[in-house]
mmCIF file of C-alpha atoms in Angstrom:
data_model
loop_
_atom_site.group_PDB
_atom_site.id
_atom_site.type_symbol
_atom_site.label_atom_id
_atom_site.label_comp_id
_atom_site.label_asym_id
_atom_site.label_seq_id
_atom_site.Cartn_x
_atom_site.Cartn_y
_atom_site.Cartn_z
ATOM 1 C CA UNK A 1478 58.797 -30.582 26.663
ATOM 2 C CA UNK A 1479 56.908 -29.923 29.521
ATOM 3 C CA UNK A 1480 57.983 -30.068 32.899
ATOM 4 C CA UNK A 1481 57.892 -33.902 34.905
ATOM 5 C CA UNK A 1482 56.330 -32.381 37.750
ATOM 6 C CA UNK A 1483 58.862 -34.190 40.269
ATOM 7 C CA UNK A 1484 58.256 -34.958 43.981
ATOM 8 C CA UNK A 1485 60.348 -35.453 46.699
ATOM 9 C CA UNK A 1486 59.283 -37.241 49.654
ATOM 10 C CA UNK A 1487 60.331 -35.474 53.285
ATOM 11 C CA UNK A 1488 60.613 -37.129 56.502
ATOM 12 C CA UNK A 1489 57.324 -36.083 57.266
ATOM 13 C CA UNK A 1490 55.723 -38.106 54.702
ATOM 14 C CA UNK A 1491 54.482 -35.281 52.605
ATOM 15 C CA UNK A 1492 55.871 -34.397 49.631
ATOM 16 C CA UNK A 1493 57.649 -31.283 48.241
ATOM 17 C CA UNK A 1494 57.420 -30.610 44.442
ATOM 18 C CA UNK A 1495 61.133 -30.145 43.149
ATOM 19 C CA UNK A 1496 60.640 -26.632 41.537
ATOM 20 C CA UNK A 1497 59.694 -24.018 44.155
ATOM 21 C CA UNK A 1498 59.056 -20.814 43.498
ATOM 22 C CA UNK A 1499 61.380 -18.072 45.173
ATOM 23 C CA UNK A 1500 60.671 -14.588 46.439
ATOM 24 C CA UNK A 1501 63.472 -12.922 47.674
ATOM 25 C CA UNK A 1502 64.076 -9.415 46.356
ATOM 26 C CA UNK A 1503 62.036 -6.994 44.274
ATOM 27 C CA UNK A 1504 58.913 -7.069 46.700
ATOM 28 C CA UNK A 1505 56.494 -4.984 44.657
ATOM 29 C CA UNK A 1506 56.594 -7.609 41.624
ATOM 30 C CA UNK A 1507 56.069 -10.741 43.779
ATOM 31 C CA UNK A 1508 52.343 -10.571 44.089
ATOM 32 C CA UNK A 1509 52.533 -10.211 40.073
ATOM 33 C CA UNK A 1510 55.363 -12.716 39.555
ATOM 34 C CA UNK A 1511 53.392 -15.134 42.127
ATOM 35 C CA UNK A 1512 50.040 -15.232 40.253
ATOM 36 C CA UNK A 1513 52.199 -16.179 36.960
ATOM 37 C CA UNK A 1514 54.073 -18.970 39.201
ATOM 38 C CA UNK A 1515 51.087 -20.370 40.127
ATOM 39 C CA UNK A 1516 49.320 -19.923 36.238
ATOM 40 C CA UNK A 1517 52.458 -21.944 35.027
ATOM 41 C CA UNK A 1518 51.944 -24.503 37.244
ATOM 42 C CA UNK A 1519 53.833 -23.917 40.058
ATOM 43 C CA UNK A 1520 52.604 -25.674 43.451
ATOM 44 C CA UNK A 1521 55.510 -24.961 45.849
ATOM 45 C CA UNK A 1522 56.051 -21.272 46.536
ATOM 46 C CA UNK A 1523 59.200 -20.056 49.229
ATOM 47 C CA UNK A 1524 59.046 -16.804 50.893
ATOM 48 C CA UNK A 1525 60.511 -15.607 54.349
ATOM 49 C CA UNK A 1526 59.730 -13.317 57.136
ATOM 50 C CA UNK A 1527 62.645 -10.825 56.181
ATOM 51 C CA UNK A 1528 61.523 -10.939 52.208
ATOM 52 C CA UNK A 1529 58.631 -8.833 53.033
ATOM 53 C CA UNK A 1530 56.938 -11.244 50.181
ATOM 54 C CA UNK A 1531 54.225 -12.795 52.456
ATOM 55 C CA UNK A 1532 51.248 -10.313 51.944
ATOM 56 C CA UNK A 1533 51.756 -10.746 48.080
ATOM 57 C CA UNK A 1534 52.542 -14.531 48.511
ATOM 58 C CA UNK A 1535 49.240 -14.360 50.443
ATOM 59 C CA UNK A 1536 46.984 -12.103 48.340
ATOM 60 C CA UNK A 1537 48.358 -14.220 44.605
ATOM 61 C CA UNK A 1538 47.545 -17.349 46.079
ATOM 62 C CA UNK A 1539 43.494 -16.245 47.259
ATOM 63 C CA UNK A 1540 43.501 -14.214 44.308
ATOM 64 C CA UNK A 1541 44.409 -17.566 42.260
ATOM 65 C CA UNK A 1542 41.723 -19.700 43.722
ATOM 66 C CA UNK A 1543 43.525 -22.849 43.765
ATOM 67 C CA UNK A 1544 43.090 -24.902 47.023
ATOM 68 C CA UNK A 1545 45.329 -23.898 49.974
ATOM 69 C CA UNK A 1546 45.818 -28.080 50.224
ATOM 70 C CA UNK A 1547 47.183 -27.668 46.556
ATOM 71 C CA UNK A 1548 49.911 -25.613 47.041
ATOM 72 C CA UNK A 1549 53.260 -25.947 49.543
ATOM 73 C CA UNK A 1550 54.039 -22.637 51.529
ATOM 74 C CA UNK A 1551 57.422 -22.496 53.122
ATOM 75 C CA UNK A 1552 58.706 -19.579 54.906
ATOM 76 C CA UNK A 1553 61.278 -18.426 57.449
ATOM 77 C CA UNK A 1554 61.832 -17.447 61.107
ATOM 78 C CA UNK A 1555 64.076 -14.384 61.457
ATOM 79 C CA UNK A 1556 67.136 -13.859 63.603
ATOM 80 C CA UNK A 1557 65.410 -10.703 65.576
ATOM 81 C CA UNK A 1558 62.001 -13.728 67.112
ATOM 82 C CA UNK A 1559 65.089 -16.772 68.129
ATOM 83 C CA UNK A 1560 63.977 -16.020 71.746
ATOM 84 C CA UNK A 1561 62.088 -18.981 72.499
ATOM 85 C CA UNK A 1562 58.998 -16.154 73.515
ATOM 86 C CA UNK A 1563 59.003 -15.307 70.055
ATOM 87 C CA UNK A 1564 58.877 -18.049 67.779
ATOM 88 C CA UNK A 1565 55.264 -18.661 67.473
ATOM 89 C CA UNK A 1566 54.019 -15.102 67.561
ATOM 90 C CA UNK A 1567 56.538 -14.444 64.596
ATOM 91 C CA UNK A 1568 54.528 -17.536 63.165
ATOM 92 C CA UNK A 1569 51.461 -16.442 64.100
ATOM 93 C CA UNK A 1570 52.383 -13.053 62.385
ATOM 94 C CA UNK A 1571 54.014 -14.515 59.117
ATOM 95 C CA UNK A 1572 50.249 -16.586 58.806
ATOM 96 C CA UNK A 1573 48.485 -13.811 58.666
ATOM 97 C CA UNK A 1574 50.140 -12.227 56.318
ATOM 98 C CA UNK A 1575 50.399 -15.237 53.944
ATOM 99 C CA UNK A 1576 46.213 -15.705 54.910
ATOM 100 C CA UNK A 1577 46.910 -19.401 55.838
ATOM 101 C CA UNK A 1578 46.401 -21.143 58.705
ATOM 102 C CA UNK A 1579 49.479 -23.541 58.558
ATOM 103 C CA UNK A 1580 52.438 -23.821 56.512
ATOM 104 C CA UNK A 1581 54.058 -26.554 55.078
ATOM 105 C CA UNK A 1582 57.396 -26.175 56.170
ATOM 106 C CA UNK A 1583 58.599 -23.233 58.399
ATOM 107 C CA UNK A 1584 62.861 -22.562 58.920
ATOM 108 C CA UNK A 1585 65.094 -21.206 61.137
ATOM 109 C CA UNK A 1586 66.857 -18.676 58.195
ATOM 110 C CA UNK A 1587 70.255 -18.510 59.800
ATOM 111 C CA UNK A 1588 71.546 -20.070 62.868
ATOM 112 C CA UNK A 1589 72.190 -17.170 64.364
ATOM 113 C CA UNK A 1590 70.304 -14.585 66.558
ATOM 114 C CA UNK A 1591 69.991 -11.013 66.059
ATOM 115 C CA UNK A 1592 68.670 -8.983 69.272
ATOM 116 C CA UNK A 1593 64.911 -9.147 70.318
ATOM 117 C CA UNK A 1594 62.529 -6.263 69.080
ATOM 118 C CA UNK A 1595 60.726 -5.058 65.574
ATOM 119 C CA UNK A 1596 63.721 -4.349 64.018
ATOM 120 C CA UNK A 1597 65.004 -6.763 61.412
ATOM 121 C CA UNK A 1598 68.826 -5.680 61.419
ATOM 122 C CA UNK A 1599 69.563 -3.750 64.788
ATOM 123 C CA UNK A 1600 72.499 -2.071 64.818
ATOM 124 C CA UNK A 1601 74.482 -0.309 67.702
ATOM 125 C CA UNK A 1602 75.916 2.920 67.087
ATOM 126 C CA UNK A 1603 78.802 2.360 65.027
ATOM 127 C CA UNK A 1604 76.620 0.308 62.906
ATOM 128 C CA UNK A 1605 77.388 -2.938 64.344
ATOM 129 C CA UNK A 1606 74.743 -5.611 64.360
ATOM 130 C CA UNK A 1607 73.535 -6.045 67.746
ATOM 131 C CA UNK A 1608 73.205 -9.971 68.333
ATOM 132 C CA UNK A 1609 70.675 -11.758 70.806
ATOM 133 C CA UNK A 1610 71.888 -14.167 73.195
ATOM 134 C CA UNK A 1611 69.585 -16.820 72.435
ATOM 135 C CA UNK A 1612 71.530 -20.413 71.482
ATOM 136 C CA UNK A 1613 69.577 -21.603 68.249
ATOM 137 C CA UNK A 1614 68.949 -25.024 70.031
ATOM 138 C CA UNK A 1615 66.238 -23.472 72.330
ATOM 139 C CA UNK A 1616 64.915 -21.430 69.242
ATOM 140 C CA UNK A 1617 64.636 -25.113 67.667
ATOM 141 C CA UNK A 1618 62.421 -26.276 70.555
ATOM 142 C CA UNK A 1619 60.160 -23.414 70.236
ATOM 143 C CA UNK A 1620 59.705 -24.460 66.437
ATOM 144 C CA UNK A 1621 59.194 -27.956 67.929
ATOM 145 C CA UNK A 1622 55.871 -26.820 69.814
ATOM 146 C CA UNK A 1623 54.496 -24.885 66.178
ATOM 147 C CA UNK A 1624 55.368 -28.370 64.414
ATOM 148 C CA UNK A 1625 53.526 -30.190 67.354
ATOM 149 C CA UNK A 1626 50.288 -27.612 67.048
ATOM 150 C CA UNK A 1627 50.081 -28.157 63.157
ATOM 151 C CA UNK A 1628 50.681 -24.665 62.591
ATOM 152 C CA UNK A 1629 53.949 -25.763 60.697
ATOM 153 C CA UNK A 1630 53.206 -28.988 58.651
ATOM 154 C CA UNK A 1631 57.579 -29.764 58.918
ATOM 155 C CA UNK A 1632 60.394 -27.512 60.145
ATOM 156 C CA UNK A 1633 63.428 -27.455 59.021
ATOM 157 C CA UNK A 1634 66.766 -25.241 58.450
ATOM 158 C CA UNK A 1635 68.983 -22.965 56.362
ATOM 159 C CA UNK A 1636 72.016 -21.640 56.448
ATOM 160 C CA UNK A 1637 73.763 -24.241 59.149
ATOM 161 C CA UNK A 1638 77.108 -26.012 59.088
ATOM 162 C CA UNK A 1639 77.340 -29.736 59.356
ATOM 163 C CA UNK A 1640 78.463 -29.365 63.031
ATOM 164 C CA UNK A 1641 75.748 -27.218 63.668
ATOM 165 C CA UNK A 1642 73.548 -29.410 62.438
ATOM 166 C CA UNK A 1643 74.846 -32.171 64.628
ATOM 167 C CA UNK A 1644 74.651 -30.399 67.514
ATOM 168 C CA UNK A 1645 70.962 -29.435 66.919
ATOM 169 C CA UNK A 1646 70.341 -33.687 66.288
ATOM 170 C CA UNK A 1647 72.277 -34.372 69.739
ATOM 171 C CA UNK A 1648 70.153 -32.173 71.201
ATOM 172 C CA UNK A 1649 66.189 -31.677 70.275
ATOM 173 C CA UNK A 1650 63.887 -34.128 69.106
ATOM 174 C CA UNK A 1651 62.456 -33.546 66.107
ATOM 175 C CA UNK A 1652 64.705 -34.230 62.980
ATOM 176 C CA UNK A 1653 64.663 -30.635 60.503
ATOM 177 C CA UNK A 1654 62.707 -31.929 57.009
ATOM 178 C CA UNK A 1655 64.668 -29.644 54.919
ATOM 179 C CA UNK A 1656 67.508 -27.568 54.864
ATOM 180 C CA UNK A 1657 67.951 -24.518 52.391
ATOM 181 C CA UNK A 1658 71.724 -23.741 51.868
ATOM 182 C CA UNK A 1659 73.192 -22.294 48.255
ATOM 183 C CA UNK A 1660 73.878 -25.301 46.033
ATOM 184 C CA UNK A 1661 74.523 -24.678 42.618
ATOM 185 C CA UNK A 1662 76.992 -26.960 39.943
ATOM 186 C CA UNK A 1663 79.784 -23.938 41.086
ATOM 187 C CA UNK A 1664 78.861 -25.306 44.632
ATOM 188 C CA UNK A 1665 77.805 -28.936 44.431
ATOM 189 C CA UNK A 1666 78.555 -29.602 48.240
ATOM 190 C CA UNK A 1667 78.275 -33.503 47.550
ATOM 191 C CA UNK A 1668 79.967 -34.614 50.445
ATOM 192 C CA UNK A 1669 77.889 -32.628 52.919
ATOM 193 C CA UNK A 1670 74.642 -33.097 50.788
ATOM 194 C CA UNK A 1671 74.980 -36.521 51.511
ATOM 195 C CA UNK A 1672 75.484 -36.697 55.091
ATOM 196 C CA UNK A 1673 72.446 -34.410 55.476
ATOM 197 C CA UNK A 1674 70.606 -36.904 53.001
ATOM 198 C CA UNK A 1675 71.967 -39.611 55.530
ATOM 199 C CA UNK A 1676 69.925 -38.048 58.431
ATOM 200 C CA UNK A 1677 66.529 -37.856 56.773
ATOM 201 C CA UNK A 1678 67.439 -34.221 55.908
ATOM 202 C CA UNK A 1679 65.622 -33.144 52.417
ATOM 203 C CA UNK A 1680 68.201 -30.275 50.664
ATOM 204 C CA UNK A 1681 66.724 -27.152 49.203
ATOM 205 C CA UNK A 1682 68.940 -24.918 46.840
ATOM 206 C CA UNK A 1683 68.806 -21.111 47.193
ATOM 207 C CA UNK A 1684 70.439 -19.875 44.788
ATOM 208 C CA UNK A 1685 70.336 -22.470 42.089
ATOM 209 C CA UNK A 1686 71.616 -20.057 39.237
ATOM 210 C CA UNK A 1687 74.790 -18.728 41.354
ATOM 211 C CA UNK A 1688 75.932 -15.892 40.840
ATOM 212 C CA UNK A 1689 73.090 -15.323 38.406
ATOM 213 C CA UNK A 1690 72.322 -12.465 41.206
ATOM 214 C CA UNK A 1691 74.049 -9.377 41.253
ATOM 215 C CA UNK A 1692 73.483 -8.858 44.691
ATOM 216 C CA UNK A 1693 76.682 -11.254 45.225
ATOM 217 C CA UNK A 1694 79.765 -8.739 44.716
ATOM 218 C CA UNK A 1695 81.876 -12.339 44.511
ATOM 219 C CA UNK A 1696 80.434 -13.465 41.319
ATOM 220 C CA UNK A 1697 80.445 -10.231 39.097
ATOM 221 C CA UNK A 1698 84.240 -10.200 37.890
ATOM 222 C CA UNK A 1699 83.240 -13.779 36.056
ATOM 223 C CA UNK A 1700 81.316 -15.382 33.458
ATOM 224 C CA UNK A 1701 77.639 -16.093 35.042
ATOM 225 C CA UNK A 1702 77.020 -19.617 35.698
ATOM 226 C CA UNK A 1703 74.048 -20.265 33.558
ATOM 227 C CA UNK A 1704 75.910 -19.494 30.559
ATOM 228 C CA UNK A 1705 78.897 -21.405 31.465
ATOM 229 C CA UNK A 1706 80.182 -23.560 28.094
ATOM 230 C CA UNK A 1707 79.258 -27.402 29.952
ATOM 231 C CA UNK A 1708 75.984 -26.436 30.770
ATOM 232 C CA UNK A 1709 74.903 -24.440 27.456
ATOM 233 C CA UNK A 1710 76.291 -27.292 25.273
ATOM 234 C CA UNK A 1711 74.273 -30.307 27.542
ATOM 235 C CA UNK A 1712 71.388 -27.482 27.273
ATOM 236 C CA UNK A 1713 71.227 -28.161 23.098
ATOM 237 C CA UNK A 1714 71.308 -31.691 23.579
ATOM 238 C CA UNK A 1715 67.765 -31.275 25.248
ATOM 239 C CA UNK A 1716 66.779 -28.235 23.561
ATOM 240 C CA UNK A 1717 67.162 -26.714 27.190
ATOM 241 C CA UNK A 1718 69.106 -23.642 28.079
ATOM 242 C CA UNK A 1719 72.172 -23.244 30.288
ATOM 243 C CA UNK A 1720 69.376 -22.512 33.388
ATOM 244 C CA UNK A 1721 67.613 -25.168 33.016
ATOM 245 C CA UNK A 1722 70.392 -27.439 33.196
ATOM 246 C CA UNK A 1723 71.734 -25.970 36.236
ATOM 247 C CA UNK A 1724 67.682 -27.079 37.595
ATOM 248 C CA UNK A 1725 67.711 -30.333 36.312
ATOM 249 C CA UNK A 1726 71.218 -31.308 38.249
ATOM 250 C CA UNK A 1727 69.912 -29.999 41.052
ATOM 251 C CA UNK A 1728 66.829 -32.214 40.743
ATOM 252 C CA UNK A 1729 68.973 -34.889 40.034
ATOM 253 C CA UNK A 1730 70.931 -34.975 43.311
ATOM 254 C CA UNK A 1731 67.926 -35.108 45.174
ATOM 255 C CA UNK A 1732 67.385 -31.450 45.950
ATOM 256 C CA UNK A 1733 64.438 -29.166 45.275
ATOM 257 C CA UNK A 1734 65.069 -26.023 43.799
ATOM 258 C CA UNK A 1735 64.499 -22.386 44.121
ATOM 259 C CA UNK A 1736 64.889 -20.234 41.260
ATOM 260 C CA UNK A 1737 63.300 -17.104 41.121
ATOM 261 C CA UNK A 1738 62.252 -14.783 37.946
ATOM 262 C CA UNK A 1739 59.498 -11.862 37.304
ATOM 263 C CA UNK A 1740 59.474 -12.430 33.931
ATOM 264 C CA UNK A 1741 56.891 -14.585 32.762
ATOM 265 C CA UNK A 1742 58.656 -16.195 29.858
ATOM 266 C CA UNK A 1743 61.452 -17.327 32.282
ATOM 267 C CA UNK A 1744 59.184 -18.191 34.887
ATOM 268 C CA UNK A 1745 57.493 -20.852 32.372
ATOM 269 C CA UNK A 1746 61.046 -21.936 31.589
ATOM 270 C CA UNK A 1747 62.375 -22.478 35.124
ATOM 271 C CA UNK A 1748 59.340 -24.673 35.515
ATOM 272 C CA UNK A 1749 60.469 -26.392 32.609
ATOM 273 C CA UNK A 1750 64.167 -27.281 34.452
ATOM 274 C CA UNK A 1751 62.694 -30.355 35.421
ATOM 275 C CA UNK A 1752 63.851 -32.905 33.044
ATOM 276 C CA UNK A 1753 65.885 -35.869 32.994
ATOM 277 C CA UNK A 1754 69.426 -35.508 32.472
ATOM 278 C CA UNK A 1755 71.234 -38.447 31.095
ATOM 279 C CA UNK A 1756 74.130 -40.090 32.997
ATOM 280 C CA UNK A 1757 77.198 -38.864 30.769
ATOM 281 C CA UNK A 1758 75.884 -35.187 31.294
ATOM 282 C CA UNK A 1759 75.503 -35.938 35.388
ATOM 283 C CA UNK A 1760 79.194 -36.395 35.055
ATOM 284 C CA UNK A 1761 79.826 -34.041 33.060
ATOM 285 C CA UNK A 1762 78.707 -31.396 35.044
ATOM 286 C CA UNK A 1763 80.981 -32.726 38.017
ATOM 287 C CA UNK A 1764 83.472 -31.283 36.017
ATOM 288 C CA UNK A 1765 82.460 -27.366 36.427
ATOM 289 C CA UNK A 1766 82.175 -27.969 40.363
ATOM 290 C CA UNK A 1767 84.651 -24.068 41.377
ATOM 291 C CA UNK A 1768 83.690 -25.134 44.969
ATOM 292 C CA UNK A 1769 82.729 -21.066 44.670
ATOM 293 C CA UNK A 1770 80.155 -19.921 47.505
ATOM 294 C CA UNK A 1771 78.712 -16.526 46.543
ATOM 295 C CA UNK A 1772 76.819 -16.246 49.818
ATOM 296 C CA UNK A 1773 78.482 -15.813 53.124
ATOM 297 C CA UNK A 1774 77.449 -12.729 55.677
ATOM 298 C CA UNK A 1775 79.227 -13.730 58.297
ATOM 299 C CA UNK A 1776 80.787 -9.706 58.411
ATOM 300 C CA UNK A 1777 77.623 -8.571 58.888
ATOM 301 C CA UNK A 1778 75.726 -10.863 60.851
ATOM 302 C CA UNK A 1779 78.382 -11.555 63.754
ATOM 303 C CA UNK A 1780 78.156 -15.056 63.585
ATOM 304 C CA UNK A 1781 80.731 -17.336 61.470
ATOM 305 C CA UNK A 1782 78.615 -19.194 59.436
ATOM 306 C CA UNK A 1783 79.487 -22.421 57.029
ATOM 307 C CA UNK A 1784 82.315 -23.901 58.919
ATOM 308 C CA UNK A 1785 84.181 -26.761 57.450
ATOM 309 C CA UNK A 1786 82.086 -26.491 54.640
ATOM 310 C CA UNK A 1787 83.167 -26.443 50.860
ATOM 311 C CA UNK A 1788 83.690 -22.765 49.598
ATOM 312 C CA UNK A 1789 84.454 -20.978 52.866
ATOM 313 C CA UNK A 1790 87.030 -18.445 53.218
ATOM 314 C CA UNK A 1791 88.423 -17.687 56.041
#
């Protein structure tokens, strides 16, 4: 069964295709894993400043020879260009690399800032992370003017809390399109999905597979999501595996989703995560929610980050 190619509409008016194709990690495959993305039939491709994925992003997409208007670009400010003075040349920078003159949706990565300069994680001495002083609210106003120039079709967010959120509504004008947090069915986050949903804001999942990722220590003393028992038995029902199930709910709350892969036989497959799930299985897989975030630097970035939110520990 082949994949049903499902859009979501932003506040925008565009429209995002459900299955976006993530970079983060292993930066010498992505110009590789990119130009099988986009031979599968990928059209909605997610990188970030900090990835270090744009050249290859950049150089898979020309090398492809689709048409830039075919394909949806997002990537993502950094915490070391939040000072309002660096917003658009950090824009300006991430475009070139990506060989684009716009992109389709640009985000603040985290709500917090990291000191101004070249480097991506300064540190002081000891090691500590040095932190800017910037208040993301002006940073937000700076991605205002890029949204108002075209350079950045929508802007949006990642990583916020709720209250952050609200406080970034009170405050600026223009209404994020999207906002990337980790949602996974070990994370469903329905109550604050659907007050973002509520204020025109389109949810991304990172991290669609959980703890799928060995980068999060939290998730490597249990069984991996994708092969949890709910989700492999739904899976033969549709002739799907456990990851593709863990797609399809995503895409059936709503969301778009990111999973990532350099192997081209799960690449095709991820793809192939958007199908329709039946109602009995949607509830179902309400049943496996561990309210379990895998994702939470706070330590290291010297900001507290999801507040209030379901799977924090303080």
């Amino acid at each position: 069964m082949a994949s049903l190619d499902t859009k979501f509409k932003l506040n925008t008016g565009a429209e995002i295709p459900a299955v976006g194709f993530g970079t983060w990690q292993d930066k010498d495959a992505q110009e590789g894993a990119v130009t099988e993305a986009l031979k599968a039939g990928y059209t909605h491709i997610d990188t970030a400043r900090i990835y270090g994925t744009e050249p290859a992003v950049g150089a898979a997409i020309k090398k492809s020879g689709i048409p830039r208007s075919k394909i949806f670009i997002t990537t993502k400010l950094w915490n070391n260009a939040h000072h309002p003075d660096d917003v658009e040349p950090a824009l300006d920078a991430s475009l070139a690399d990506l060989g684009t003159d716009y992109v389709d949706l640009y985000l603040m990565h985290w709500p917090v800032a990291f000191g101004r300069g070249d480097t991506m994680f300064p540190k002081d001495n000891n090691g500590k992370t040095i932190n800017g002083d910037t208040d993301f609210v002006e940073t937000w106003k700076a991605m205002e003017k890029t949204f108002k120039k075209g350079k950045a079709k929508a802007i949006g967010i990642s990583n916020f809390s709720r209250k952050e959120t609200e406080r970034l509504l009170k405050e600026t004008e223009v209404v994020p399109a999207a906002h990337q947090i980790e949602v996974h069915p070990y994370l469903q986050q329905n109550e604050a999905c659907e007050w973002f949903r509520s204020k025109g804001i389109h949810v991304q999942q990172y991290s669609p597979f959980g703890n799928q990722n060995e980068i999060y220590s939290k998730g490597q003393n249990m069984g991996k999501l994708i092969d949890d028992p709910t989700l492999v038995e739904i899976g033969k029902k549709y002739n799907k595996n456990g990851a593709q199930v863990a797609l399809a709910w995503g895409i059936a709350q709503g969301h778009s989703v990111l999973p990532k892969s350099k192997t081209p036989s799960r690449i095709k497959d991820n793809l192939e995560g958007d199908f329709k799930l039946e109602k009995e299985d949607l509830e179902k897989l309400k049943g496996v929610d561990k309210g379990m975030r895998f994702n939470d630097p706070s330590a290291n970035f010297g900001w507290n980050f999801y507040v209030g939110e379901d799977g924090k520990v303080e």
